[in-house]
CSV table of C-alpha atoms in Angstrom, one decimal:
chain,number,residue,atom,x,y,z
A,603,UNK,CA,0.0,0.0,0.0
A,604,UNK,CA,1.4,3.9,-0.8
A,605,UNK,CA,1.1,4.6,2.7
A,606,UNK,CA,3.3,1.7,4.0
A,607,UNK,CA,6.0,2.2,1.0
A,608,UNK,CA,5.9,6.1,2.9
A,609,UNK,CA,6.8,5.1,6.0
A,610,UNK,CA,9.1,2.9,4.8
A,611,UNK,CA,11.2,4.7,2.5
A,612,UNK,CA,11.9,6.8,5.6
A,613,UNK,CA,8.5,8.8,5.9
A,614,UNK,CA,6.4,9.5,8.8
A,615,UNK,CA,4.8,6.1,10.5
A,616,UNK,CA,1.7,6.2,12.8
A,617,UNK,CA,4.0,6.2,15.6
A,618,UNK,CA,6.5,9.0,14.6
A,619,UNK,CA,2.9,10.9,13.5
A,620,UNK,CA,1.3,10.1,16.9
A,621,UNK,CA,4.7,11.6,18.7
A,622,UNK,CA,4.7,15.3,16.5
A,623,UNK,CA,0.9,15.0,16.9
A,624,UNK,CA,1.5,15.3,20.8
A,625,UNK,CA,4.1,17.5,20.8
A,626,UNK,CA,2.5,20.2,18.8
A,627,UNK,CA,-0.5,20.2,21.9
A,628,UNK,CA,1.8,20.6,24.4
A,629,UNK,CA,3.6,23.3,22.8
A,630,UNK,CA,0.4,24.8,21.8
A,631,UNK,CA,-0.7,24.1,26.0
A,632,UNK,CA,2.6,26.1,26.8
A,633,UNK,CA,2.0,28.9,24.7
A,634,UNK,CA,-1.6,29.2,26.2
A,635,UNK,CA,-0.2,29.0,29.4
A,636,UNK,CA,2.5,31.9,28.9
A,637,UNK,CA,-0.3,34.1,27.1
A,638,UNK,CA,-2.9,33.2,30.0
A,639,UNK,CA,0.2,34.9,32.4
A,640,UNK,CA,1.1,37.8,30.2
A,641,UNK,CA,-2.7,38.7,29.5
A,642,UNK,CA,-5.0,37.1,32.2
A,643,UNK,CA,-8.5,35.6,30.7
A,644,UNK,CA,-11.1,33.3,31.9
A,645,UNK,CA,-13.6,31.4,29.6
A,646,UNK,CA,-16.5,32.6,28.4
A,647,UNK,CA,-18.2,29.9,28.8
A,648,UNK,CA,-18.4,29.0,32.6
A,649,UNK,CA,-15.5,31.7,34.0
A,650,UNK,CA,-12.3,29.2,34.5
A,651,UNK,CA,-9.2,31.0,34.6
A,652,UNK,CA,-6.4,30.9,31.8
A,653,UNK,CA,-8.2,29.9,29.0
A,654,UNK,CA,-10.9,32.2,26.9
A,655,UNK,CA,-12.5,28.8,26.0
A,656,UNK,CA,-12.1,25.9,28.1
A,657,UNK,CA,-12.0,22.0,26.7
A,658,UNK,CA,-15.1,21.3,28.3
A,659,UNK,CA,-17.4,24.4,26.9
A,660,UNK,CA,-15.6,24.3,23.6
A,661,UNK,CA,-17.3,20.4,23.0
A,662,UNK,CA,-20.8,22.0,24.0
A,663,UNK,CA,-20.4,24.4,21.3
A,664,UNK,CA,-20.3,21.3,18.5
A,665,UNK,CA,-23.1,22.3,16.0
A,666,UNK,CA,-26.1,20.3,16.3
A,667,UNK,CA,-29.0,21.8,13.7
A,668,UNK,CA,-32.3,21.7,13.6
A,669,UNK,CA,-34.8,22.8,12.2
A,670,UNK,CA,-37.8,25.1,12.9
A,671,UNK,CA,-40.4,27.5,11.6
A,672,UNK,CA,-41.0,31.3,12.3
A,673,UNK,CA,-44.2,32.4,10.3
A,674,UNK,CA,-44.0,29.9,7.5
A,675,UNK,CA,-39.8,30.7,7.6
A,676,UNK,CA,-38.1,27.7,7.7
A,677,UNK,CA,-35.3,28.2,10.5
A,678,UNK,CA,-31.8,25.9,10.3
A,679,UNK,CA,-30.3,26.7,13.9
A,680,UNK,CA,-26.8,25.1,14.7
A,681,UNK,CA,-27.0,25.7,18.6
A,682,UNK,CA,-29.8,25.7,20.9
A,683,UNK,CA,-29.3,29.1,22.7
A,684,UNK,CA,-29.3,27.9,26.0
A,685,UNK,CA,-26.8,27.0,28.7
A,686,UNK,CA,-23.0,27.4,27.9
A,687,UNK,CA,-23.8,28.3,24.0
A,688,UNK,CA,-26.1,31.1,25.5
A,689,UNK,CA,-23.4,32.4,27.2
A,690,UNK,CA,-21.0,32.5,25.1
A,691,UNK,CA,-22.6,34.0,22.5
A,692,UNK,CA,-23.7,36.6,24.7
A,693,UNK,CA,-20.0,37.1,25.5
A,694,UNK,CA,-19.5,37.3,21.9
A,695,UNK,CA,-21.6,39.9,20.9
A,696,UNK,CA,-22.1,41.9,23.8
A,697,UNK,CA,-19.2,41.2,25.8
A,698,UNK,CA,-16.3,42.2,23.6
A,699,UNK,CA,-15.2,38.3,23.5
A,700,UNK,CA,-14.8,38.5,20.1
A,701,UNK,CA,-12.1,35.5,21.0
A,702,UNK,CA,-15.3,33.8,20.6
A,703,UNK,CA,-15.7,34.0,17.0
A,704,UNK,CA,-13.5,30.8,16.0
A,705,UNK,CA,-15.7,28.8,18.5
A,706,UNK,CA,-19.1,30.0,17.3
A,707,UNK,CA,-18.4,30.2,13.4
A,708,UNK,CA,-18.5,25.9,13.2
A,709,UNK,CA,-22.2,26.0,14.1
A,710,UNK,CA,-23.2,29.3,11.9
A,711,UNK,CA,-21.2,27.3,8.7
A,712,UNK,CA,-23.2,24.1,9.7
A,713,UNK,CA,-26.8,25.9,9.8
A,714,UNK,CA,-25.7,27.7,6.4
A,715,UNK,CA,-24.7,24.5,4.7
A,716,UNK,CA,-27.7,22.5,6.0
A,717,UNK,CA,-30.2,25.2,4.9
A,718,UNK,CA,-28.5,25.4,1.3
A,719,UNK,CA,-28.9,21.8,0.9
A,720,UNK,CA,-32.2,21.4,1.6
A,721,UNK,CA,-33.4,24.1,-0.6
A,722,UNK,CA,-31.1,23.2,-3.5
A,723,UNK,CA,-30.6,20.0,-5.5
A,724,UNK,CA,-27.8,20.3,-7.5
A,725,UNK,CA,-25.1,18.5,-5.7
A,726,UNK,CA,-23.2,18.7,-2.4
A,727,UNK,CA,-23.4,21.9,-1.2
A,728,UNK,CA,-20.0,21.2,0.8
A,729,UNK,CA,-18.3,21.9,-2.3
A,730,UNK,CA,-20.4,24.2,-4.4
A,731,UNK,CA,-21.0,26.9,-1.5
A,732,UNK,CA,-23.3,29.9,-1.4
A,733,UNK,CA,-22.1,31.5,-4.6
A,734,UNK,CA,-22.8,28.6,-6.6
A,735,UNK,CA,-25.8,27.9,-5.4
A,736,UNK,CA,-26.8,31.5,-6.8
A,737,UNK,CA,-28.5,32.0,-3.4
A,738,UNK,CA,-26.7,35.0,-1.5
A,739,UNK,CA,-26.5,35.0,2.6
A,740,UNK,CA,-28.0,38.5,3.5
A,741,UNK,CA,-27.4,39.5,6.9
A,742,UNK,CA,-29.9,42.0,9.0
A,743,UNK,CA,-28.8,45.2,9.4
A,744,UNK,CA,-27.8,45.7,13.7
A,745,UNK,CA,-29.3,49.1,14.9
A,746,UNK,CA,-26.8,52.3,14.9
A,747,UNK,CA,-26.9,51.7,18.9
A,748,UNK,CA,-25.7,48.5,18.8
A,749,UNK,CA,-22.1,49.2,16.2
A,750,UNK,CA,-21.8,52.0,18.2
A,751,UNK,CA,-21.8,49.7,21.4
A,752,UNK,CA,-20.2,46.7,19.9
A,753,UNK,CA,-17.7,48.2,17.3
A,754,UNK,CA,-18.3,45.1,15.1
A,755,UNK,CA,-21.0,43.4,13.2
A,756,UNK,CA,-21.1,39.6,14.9
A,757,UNK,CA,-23.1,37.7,12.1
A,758,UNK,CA,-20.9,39.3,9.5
A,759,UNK,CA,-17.6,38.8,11.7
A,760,UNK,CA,-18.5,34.4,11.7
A,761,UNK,CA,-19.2,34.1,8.4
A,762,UNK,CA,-15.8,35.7,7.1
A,763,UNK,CA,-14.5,33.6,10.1
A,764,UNK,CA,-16.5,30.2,8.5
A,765,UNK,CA,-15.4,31.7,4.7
A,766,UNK,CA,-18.7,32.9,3.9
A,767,UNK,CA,-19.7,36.3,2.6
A,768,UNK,CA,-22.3,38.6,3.8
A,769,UNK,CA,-24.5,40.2,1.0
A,770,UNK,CA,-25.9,43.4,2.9
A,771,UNK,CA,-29.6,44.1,0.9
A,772,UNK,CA,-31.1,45.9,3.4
A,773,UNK,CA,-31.2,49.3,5.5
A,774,UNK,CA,-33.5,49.7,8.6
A,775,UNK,CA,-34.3,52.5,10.7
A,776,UNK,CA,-34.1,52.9,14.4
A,777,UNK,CA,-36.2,50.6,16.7
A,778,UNK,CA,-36.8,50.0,20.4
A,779,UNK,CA,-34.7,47.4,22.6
A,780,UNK,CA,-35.9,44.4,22.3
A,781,UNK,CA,-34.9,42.7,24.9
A,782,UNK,CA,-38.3,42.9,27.6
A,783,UNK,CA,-40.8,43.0,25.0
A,784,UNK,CA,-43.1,40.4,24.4
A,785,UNK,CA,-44.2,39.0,21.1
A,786,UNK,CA,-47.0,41.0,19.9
A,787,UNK,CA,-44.5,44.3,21.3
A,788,UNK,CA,-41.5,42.9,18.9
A,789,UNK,CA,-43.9,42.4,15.9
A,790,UNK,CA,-44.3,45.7,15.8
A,791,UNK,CA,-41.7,47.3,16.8
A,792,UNK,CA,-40.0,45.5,14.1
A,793,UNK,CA,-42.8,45.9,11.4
A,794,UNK,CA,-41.9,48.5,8.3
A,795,UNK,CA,-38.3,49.0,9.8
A,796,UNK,CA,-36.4,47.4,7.1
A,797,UNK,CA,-36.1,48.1,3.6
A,798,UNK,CA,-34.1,46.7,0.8
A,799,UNK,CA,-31.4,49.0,-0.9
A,800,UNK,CA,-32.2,48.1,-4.2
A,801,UNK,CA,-34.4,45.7,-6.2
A,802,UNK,CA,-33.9,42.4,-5.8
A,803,UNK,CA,-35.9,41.0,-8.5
A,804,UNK,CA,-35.0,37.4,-9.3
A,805,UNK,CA,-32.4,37.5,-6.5
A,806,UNK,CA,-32.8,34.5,-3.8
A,807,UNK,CA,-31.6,35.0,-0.2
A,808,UNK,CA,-30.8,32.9,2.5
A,809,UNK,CA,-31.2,35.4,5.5
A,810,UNK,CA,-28.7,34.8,8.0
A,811,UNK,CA,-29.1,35.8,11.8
A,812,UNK,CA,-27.2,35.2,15.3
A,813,UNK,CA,-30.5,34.5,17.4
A,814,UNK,CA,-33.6,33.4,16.7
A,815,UNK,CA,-36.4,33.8,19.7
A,816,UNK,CA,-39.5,35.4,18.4
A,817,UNK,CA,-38.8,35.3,14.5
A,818,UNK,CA,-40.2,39.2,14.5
A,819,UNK,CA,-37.0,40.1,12.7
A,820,UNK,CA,-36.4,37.6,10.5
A,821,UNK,CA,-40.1,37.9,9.3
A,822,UNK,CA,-39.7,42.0,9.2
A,823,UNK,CA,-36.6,41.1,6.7
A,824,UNK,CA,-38.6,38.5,4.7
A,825,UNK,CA,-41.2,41.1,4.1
A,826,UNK,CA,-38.8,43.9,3.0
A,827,UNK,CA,-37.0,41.4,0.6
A,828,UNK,CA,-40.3,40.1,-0.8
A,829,UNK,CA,-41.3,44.1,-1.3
A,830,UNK,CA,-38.3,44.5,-3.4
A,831,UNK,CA,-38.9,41.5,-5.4
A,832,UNK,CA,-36.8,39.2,-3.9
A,833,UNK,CA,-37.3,35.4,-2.5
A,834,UNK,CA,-36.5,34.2,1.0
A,835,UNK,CA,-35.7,30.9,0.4
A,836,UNK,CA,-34.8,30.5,4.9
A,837,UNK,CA,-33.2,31.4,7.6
A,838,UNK,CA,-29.5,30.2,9.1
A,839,UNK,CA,-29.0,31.0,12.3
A,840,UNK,CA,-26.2,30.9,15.1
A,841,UNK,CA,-28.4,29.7,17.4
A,842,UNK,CA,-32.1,29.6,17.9
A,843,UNK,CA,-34.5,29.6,21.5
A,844,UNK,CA,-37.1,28.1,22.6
A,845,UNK,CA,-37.7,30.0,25.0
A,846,UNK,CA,-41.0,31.7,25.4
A,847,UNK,CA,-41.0,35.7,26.6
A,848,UNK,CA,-41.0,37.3,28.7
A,849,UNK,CA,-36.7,37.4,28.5
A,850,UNK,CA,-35.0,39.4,31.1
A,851,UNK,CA,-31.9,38.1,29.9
A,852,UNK,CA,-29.6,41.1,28.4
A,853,UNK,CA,-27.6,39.4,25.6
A,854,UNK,CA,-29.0,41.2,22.5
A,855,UNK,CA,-32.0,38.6,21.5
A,856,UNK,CA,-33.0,41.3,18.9
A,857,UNK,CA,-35.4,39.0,17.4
């Protein structure tokens, strides 16, 4: 077989591969540890010292989709927004843990990748991705209040961190905080506050959000898209909850 002749001839064997494999970890563990002294840090996950993402949160943040319905939306969600995920992501975005990003950006690809395949047929979307597919990932537009807090855009920062790229369609105008409001309150403080840029006649979009609670955003960015001629073909989402409101929880769940 080629890769016996390899090891062989004087390549790498499984043992020799096994031994670098180790000692790249603990070279990698001792750099952690030196940065951890220089720069102090503690997960974001459950708060343990020296590490921004401990072993043990980092597994609970393996994607996991499913799939549920907002309004007649279809809704792929790679994390259930509860529990360590819940606060990381609210670390993430609200935080300034944008250390975060390489953690979360697994479960955003997965819900993207799902969603793609089951609204297209024309092969693995694995290796065709978003452009081929001629659908384009449009993002939601965050509230002025929330750059000016944040400094970043977190759906757009995960899926240049995933490879992806945002499409931005739309433009909104100021709305209340949603966090506190319940769902008839979010409908419409969300309704009419988004508006596509330009016509998107023949153009099909794959909205993609960070959290998905009520679905009063997502719905509000459906509508705006369908105004301009456009077709929402789903949603892909970090995470989705649910949760029922009220939420006292302040972690930006803007939708």
């Amino acid at each position: 077989m080629r890769s016996r002749q390899v090891g062989q001839s004087g390549g790498m064997t499984g043992t020799g591969a096994a031994r670098t494999a180790r000692t790249a970890r603990e070279a990698w563990r001792a750099v952690l540890d030196a940065w951890a002294v220089l720069l102090p840090t503690a997960c974001s996950g459950c708060g343990a010292p020296d590490r921004a993402l401990c072993a043990a949160c980092r597994a609970l943040l393996v994607p996991a989709v499913r799939v549920t319905e907002r309004g007649g939306l279809r809704v792929w969600a790679g994390l259930d927004y509860a529990g360590v995920p819940r606060r990381v992501i609210a670390s993430f975005k609200d935080g300034g843990r944008t250390d975060a990003a390489a953690a979360l950006a697994p479960a955003l690809l997965a819900a993207v990748v799902a969603a793609l395949a089951a609204v297209e047929s024309g092969g693995p979307v694995e290796s065709r991705g978003a452009a081929e597919t001629g659908i384009r990932l449009v993002t939601i537009p965050s509230s002025r209040r929330a750059w000016r807090a944040r400094g970043f855009l977190p759906v757009e920062l995960l899926l240049r961190r995933a490879g992806l790229a945002p499409h931005r369609v739309l433009t909104g105008r100021e709305t209340a905080d949603q966090v506190g409001l319940d769902r008839a309150a979010r409908s419409r403080n969300r309704d009419g506050s988004l508006r596509a840029l330009r016509s998107l006649t023949g153009v099909r979009c794959l909205l993609v959000d960070d959290i998905v609670t009520t679905g009063a955003t997502v719905l509000e960015a459906r509508r705006a898209i369908l105004a301009a001629g456009g077709e929402v073909v789903g949603v892909a989402a970090l995470a989705e909850t649910r949760r029922r409101l009220p939420v006292t929880h302040r972690s930006s769940e803007t939708d």
